[in-house]
Tab-separated table of C-alpha atoms in Angstrom:
chain	number	residue	atom	x	y	z
A	1	MET	CA	2.956	-65.732	28.920
A	2	PHE	CA	5.758	-63.337	28.095
A	3	ALA	CA	4.496	-62.891	24.567
A	4	LEU	CA	1.574	-60.836	25.869
A	5	GLY	CA	3.824	-58.488	27.683
A	6	TYR	CA	5.622	-55.434	26.437
A	7	HIS	CA	8.289	-55.893	23.677
A	8	GLN	CA	11.049	-53.555	23.073
A	9	CYS	CA	12.511	-53.493	19.636
A	10	ARG	CA	14.497	-51.263	17.142
A	11	TRP	CA	16.300	-51.510	13.971
A	12	ASN	CA	18.861	-51.780	15.379
A	13	TYR	CA	20.321	-51.960	18.979
A	14	ASN	CA	23.943	-51.006	18.450
A	15	ASP	CA	25.742	-53.760	20.277
A	16	GLU	CA	25.443	-55.961	23.343
A	17	GLN	CA	26.220	-53.029	25.648
A	18	ASP	CA	23.455	-51.067	24.112
A	19	VAL	CA	20.901	-53.994	24.766
A	20	ASN	CA	22.200	-54.404	28.299
A	21	GLN	CA	21.882	-50.649	28.933
A	22	VAL	CA	18.340	-50.528	27.634
A	23	ASN	CA	17.535	-53.599	29.502
A	24	ASN	CA	18.788	-52.009	32.780
A	25	LYS	CA	17.098	-48.606	32.015
A	26	PHE	CA	13.713	-50.346	32.069
A	27	ASP	CA	14.315	-51.472	35.627
A	28	GLU	CA	15.839	-48.194	36.588
A	29	HIS	CA	12.731	-46.375	35.450
A	30	ASP	CA	10.470	-49.120	36.749
A	31	ILE	CA	8.810	-49.856	33.375
A	32	PRO	CA	7.737	-53.508	32.736
A	33	MET	CA	9.290	-55.180	29.620
A	34	ASP	CA	9.463	-58.811	28.802
A	35	THR	CA	11.299	-59.169	25.466
A	36	MET	CA	14.231	-57.324	23.822
A	37	TRP	CA	14.537	-57.641	20.044
A	38	LEU	CA	17.452	-57.654	17.641
A	39	ASP	CA	16.899	-56.642	14.117
A	40	ILE	CA	18.956	-57.591	11.035
A	41	GLU	CA	22.153	-55.762	11.915
A	42	TYR	CA	23.006	-58.380	14.601
A	43	THR	CA	23.778	-60.849	11.912
A	44	ASP	CA	27.282	-61.396	10.262
A	45	SER	CA	26.887	-59.431	7.042
A	46	LYS	CA	23.190	-60.148	6.834
A	47	LYS	CA	23.601	-63.912	6.393
B	1	MET	CA	23.932	-60.702	27.083
B	2	ILE	CA	21.213	-63.325	26.934
B	3	GLY	CA	22.023	-64.147	30.523
B	4	ASN	CA	21.522	-60.493	31.585
B	5	LEU	CA	18.077	-60.770	30.139
B	6	THR	CA	17.004	-64.116	31.431
B	7	ALA	CA	18.391	-63.322	34.886
B	8	LYS	CA	15.529	-60.833	35.067
B	9	GLY	CA	13.008	-63.345	33.457
B	10	ARG	CA	13.150	-61.616	30.117
B	11	HIS	CA	13.389	-63.065	26.615
B	12	LEU	CA	15.261	-62.171	23.432
B	13	THR	CA	13.909	-62.375	19.904
B	14	LEU	CA	16.087	-62.583	16.868
B	15	ILE	CA	15.255	-61.775	13.288
B	16	ILE	CA	15.736	-64.510	10.620
B	17	ASP	CA	14.781	-63.824	7.106
B	18	PRO	CA	14.147	-66.475	4.515
B	19	HIS	CA	16.661	-65.161	1.922
B	20	ILE	CA	20.186	-66.402	1.963
B	21	LYS	CA	23.303	-64.431	1.219
B	22	ARG	CA	25.117	-65.848	-1.770
B	23	ASP	CA	28.538	-66.090	-0.221
B	24	ASN	CA	30.823	-69.069	-0.815
B	25	ASN	CA	32.061	-68.841	2.729
B	26	TYR	CA	28.640	-69.353	4.069
B	27	PHE	CA	27.733	-72.963	4.939
B	28	PHE	CA	24.025	-72.496	4.464
B	29	HIS	CA	24.529	-71.002	0.929
B	30	ASN	CA	26.914	-73.880	0.047
B	31	ASP	CA	24.464	-76.500	1.396
B	32	CYS	CA	21.482	-75.104	-0.485
B	33	THR	CA	23.488	-74.798	-3.641
B	34	ASP	CA	24.979	-78.382	-3.407
B	35	ARG	CA	21.690	-79.908	-2.523
B	36	GLY	CA	19.390	-78.023	-4.848
B	37	TYR	CA	17.486	-76.269	-2.064
B	38	TYR	CA	17.066	-73.061	-3.602
B	39	THR	CA	13.980	-71.922	-5.559
B	40	LYS	CA	14.720	-72.067	-9.289
B	41	ASN	CA	14.023	-69.624	-12.117
B	42	LYS	CA	12.187	-70.881	-15.239
B	43	ASP	CA	15.490	-72.072	-16.712
B	44	GLY	CA	16.137	-74.332	-13.861
B	45	LYS	CA	19.020	-72.193	-12.424
B	46	ASP	CA	19.038	-71.004	-8.766
B	47	TYR	CA	17.024	-67.738	-8.656
B	48	GLU	CA	18.956	-64.774	-7.481
B	49	GLY	CA	17.297	-61.751	-6.142
B	50	TRP	CA	18.512	-58.702	-4.254
B	51	CYS	CA	17.687	-58.184	-0.573
B	52	TRP	CA	19.444	-57.066	2.735
B	53	PRO	CA	22.699	-58.971	2.161
B	54	GLY	CA	22.923	-58.132	-1.518
B	55	SER	CA	22.651	-60.946	-3.977
B	56	ALA	CA	20.536	-63.523	-2.225
B	57	SER	CA	18.724	-66.800	-3.034
B	58	TYR	CA	15.480	-68.192	-1.541
B	59	PRO	CA	15.277	-71.607	0.012
B	60	ASP	CA	12.400	-73.568	-1.627
B	61	LEU	CA	10.350	-74.038	1.568
B	62	PHE	CA	7.723	-75.927	-0.387
B	63	ASN	CA	10.126	-78.909	-0.263
B	64	PRO	CA	9.749	-80.743	3.185
B	65	GLU	CA	13.436	-81.589	3.085
B	66	VAL	CA	14.413	-77.829	2.928
B	67	ARG	CA	11.881	-76.987	5.825
B	68	LYS	CA	13.585	-79.758	7.973
B	69	TYR	CA	16.999	-78.381	7.071
B	70	PHE	CA	16.016	-74.802	7.875
B	71	GLY	CA	14.309	-75.787	11.058
B	72	ASP	CA	17.412	-77.814	12.055
B	73	GLN	CA	19.471	-74.605	12.050
B	74	TYR	CA	17.459	-73.452	15.184
B	75	LEU	CA	18.567	-76.317	17.257
B	76	LEU	CA	20.843	-75.298	20.077
B	77	GLU	CA	23.765	-77.278	18.751
B	78	ASN	CA	23.566	-75.535	15.410
B	79	PHE	CA	22.492	-72.038	16.474
B	80	LYS	CA	25.497	-71.188	18.616
B	81	GLY	CA	24.979	-68.670	21.179
B	82	THR	CA	21.287	-69.024	21.547
B	83	THR	CA	19.374	-70.572	24.352
B	84	ALA	CA	15.848	-71.936	24.690
B	85	ASP	CA	14.703	-68.552	25.766
B	86	VAL	CA	15.492	-66.938	22.338
B	87	MET	CA	12.582	-66.570	20.019
B	88	LEU	CA	12.194	-65.881	16.348
B	89	TRP	CA	11.011	-63.195	14.037
B	90	ASN	CA	10.551	-64.287	10.457
B	91	ASP	CA	10.514	-61.069	8.463
B	92	MET	CA	10.660	-60.364	4.589
B	93	ASN	CA	8.890	-63.609	4.013
B	94	GLU	CA	6.355	-62.633	1.350
B	95	PRO	CA	9.163	-63.248	-0.027
B	96	SER	CA	10.683	-59.852	-0.323
B	97	VAL	CA	12.928	-59.300	-3.196
B	98	PHE	CA	14.050	-55.583	-3.661
B	99	ASN	CA	14.599	-55.836	-7.338
B	100	GLY	CA	11.663	-58.043	-8.114
B	101	PRO	CA	8.247	-57.347	-9.653
B	102	GLU	CA	5.980	-55.778	-6.957
B	103	VAL	CA	8.980	-56.337	-4.643
B	104	THR	CA	8.675	-60.058	-4.720
B	105	MET	CA	9.710	-63.106	-6.806
B	106	LEU	CA	9.319	-63.695	-10.465
B	107	LYS	CA	5.941	-65.319	-11.166
B	108	ASP	CA	7.452	-67.988	-13.449
B	109	ASN	CA	9.989	-69.226	-10.797
B	110	VAL	CA	9.648	-72.829	-10.031
B	111	HIS	CA	9.141	-74.482	-6.741
B	112	HIS	CA	9.151	-78.216	-5.431
B	113	GLY	CA	6.578	-80.186	-7.356
B	114	GLY	CA	6.784	-78.106	-10.500
B	115	TRP	CA	4.581	-75.307	-9.024
B	116	GLU	CA	5.127	-71.820	-10.486
B	117	HIS	CA	5.552	-69.069	-7.910
B	118	ARG	CA	2.391	-67.464	-9.253
B	119	ASP	CA	0.399	-70.413	-7.947
B	120	VAL	CA	1.816	-70.616	-4.512
B	121	HIS	CA	3.117	-67.143	-3.669
B	122	ASN	CA	0.694	-66.546	-0.869
B	123	LEU	CA	1.910	-69.687	0.999
B	124	TYR	CA	5.657	-68.866	0.940
B	125	GLY	CA	5.643	-67.323	4.288
B	126	HIS	CA	3.394	-69.969	5.885
B	127	MET	CA	5.918	-72.608	4.639
B	128	GLN	CA	8.685	-70.816	6.429
B	129	LEU	CA	6.474	-70.743	9.592
B	130	MET	CA	6.043	-74.438	9.371
B	131	SER	CA	9.805	-74.880	9.300
B	132	THR	CA	10.594	-72.418	12.151
B	133	TYR	CA	7.791	-73.734	14.357
B	134	ASP	CA	9.021	-77.302	13.908
B	135	GLY	CA	12.578	-76.361	14.533
B	136	LEU	CA	11.958	-74.350	17.687
B	137	GLY	CA	9.561	-77.054	18.937
B	138	ARG	CA	12.106	-79.730	18.458
B	139	ARG	CA	14.733	-77.488	20.142
B	140	SER	CA	12.869	-77.611	23.391
B	141	LYS	CA	11.663	-81.233	22.648
B	142	TRP	CA	8.172	-79.611	22.620
B	143	SER	CA	8.281	-78.593	26.276
B	144	GLN	CA	7.721	-74.946	25.116
B	145	ARG	CA	5.413	-73.479	22.569
B	146	PRO	CA	7.426	-71.561	20.067
B	147	PHE	CA	7.052	-67.811	19.646
B	148	ILE	CA	7.380	-66.459	16.197
B	149	LEU	CA	6.513	-63.128	14.787
B	150	THR	CA	5.755	-63.171	11.094
B	151	ARG	CA	4.716	-60.559	8.428
B	152	ALA	CA	3.561	-62.935	5.673
B	153	HIS	CA	0.868	-65.299	6.592
B	154	PHE	CA	-1.861	-67.622	5.184
B	155	ALA	CA	-5.008	-69.089	6.577
B	156	GLY	CA	-3.913	-71.275	9.279
B	157	SER	CA	-0.757	-69.482	10.070
B	158	GLN	CA	-2.279	-68.299	13.276
B	159	ARG	CA	-1.574	-71.740	14.721
B	160	LEU	CA	2.171	-71.102	14.361
B	161	ALA	CA	2.881	-67.405	14.724
B	162	THR	CA	1.812	-63.897	15.784
B	163	ILE	CA	1.462	-61.222	13.128
B	164	TRP	CA	2.086	-57.582	12.878
B	165	THR	CA	1.022	-54.837	10.370
B	166	GLY	CA	4.461	-54.199	9.070
B	167	ASP	CA	6.259	-50.880	8.229
B	168	ASN	CA	3.814	-48.144	9.327
B	169	LEU	CA	4.469	-44.426	9.999
B	170	ALA	CA	4.687	-42.176	12.994
B	171	ASP	CA	1.329	-40.495	12.110
B	172	TRP	CA	-2.033	-40.231	13.773
B	173	GLY	CA	-3.778	-41.904	10.796
B	174	HIS	CA	-1.604	-44.919	11.186
B	175	LEU	CA	-2.461	-45.219	14.798
B	176	ALA	CA	-6.152	-45.209	13.910
B	177	ALA	CA	-5.528	-47.709	11.209
B	178	SER	CA	-3.877	-50.183	13.562
B	179	VAL	CA	-7.176	-50.744	15.254
B	180	LYS	CA	-9.043	-51.334	12.040
B	181	MET	CA	-6.276	-53.562	10.608
B	182	CYS	CA	-6.031	-55.764	13.792
B	183	LEU	CA	-9.834	-56.110	13.971
B	184	SER	CA	-9.891	-57.154	10.428
B	185	GLU	CA	-7.150	-59.762	10.910
B	186	ALA	CA	-8.925	-61.038	13.928
B	187	VAL	CA	-12.085	-61.672	11.913
B	188	ALA	CA	-9.869	-63.817	9.656
B	189	GLY	CA	-8.717	-65.813	12.494
B	190	PHE	CA	-5.550	-63.807	13.449
B	191	SER	CA	-6.355	-62.559	16.870
B	192	PHE	CA	-2.678	-62.223	17.978
B	193	CYS	CA	-1.944	-59.222	16.125
B	194	GLY	CA	-0.334	-55.760	16.674
B	195	ALA	CA	1.299	-52.706	14.999
B	196	ASP	CA	4.693	-50.983	15.659
B	197	VAL	CA	4.004	-48.811	18.616
B	198	GLY	CA	5.140	-45.222	17.655
B	199	GLY	CA	5.237	-46.055	14.096
B	200	PHE	CA	8.198	-47.605	12.076
B	201	PHE	CA	9.196	-44.624	9.848
B	202	LYS	CA	9.795	-41.072	11.131
B	203	ASP	CA	9.833	-39.655	14.628
B	204	PRO	CA	6.675	-39.425	16.624
B	205	GLU	CA	5.984	-36.372	18.577
B	206	SER	CA	5.542	-36.896	22.395
B	207	GLU	CA	1.698	-36.835	22.282
B	208	LEU	CA	1.478	-39.315	19.453
B	209	LEU	CA	3.852	-41.633	21.287
B	210	GLU	CA	1.902	-41.383	24.498
B	211	ARG	CA	-1.431	-42.080	22.764
B	212	TRP	CA	0.060	-44.901	20.784
B	213	TYR	CA	1.381	-46.660	23.963
B	214	GLN	CA	-2.060	-46.191	25.551
B	215	ALA	CA	-4.057	-47.439	22.612
B	216	ALA	CA	-1.808	-50.419	21.827
B	217	ALA	CA	-1.812	-51.484	25.401
B	218	PHE	CA	-5.172	-52.891	24.607
B	219	GLN	CA	-4.073	-54.627	21.463
B	220	PRO	CA	-2.810	-58.133	21.529
B	221	PHE	CA	0.766	-57.899	20.353
B	222	TYR	CA	2.493	-54.976	22.038
B	223	ARG	CA	5.800	-54.016	20.629
B	224	SER	CA	7.535	-50.817	19.810
B	225	HIS	CA	9.822	-50.629	16.700
B	226	ALA	CA	11.573	-48.095	14.829
B	227	HIS	CA	13.504	-47.542	11.584
B	228	ILE	CA	17.249	-47.405	11.810
B	229	ASP	CA	17.343	-43.619	10.575
B	230	THR	CA	14.904	-42.513	13.437
B	231	LYS	CA	15.921	-40.817	16.706
B	232	ARG	CA	16.047	-43.140	19.687
B	233	ARG	CA	12.850	-43.325	21.478
B	234	GLU	CA	12.987	-45.325	24.611
B	235	PRO	CA	10.604	-43.948	27.156
B	236	TRP	CA	13.074	-42.287	29.364
B	237	LEU	CA	14.463	-40.198	26.539
B	238	PHE	CA	11.341	-38.025	26.593
B	239	PRO	CA	10.237	-35.485	29.133
B	240	GLU	CA	9.314	-36.885	32.451
B	241	SER	CA	5.656	-36.492	31.944
B	242	THR	CA	5.845	-38.462	28.722
B	243	LYS	CA	7.651	-41.245	30.346
B	244	LEU	CA	5.278	-41.432	33.275
B	245	ILE	CA	2.210	-41.691	30.791
B	246	ILE	CA	4.010	-44.362	28.805
B	247	ARG	CA	4.892	-46.255	31.920
B	248	GLU	CA	1.359	-46.100	33.169
B	249	ALA	CA	-0.065	-47.398	29.859
B	250	ILE	CA	2.347	-50.422	29.939
B	251	ARG	CA	1.511	-51.141	33.646
B	252	LYS	CA	-2.122	-50.880	32.926
B	253	ARG	CA	-1.809	-53.473	30.349
B	254	TYR	CA	0.100	-55.821	32.665
B	255	SER	CA	-2.609	-55.285	35.199
B	256	TYR	CA	-5.254	-56.537	32.870
B	257	LEU	CA	-3.237	-59.630	31.618
B	258	PRO	CA	-4.660	-61.897	34.356
B	259	LEU	CA	-8.119	-61.206	33.182
B	260	TRP	CA	-7.234	-61.745	29.406
């Protein structure tokens, strides 16, 4: 199950492009990763 | 963005904290205010605390109606932009109140059933988990087991969520502590536990990061996390030798997963 894999998280990824780039880099460098995480800043004014 | 991840078979996890921003333009705040869903102070008024959004109130998750309402917000028709592959992180659910005593709610706040906060404090996080678990389960019509990461927990929360050790430091002592902490939690029933790889606060030097990735590869919950003021620390940003060690550690873990 994916939850037992490796999770990549940070407070915070800057924007969708950032997440996409990190996602791609994992493949580029051939490192397994199963879940990306978004911390509080993704919200609209922390609602 | 979610499509980019799921196209490679990956998932996304979002953070949802229990506190709600006091904002008249926010539907959730208005619903809670109108329906009396917020935790009250001893004078019967909606309790206001200070947290990430500024002035915030705390849904009284001891009320089953409030739990259902909160859980409903995860349904795909309500949580626009999410898909069934999006999982949840319930943080700050002790509950965390920046300007409160011991960084939490007033002990004489009042919950559903007339319970004072002092009597039920330890269950607040668990109540949120019940709500989130139910919401996510209903979202997939129980075809998928929900994945939730939580900070606050109570006996029995292990049925609903994974835990982690909270805000740690990029420090060798904290790496050592992660082993002891997860083992202690496991004895209490929480086997799905982990610590922030690399340490949440401060910047780990290469060797600490390498060793953390290696050690944590053998801990159940494997996630790296970092404070907003730290330097970026994705593996490829370090010297090639470090990146390779980290990659090797992650790969080794995956190679063991079929056994575990």
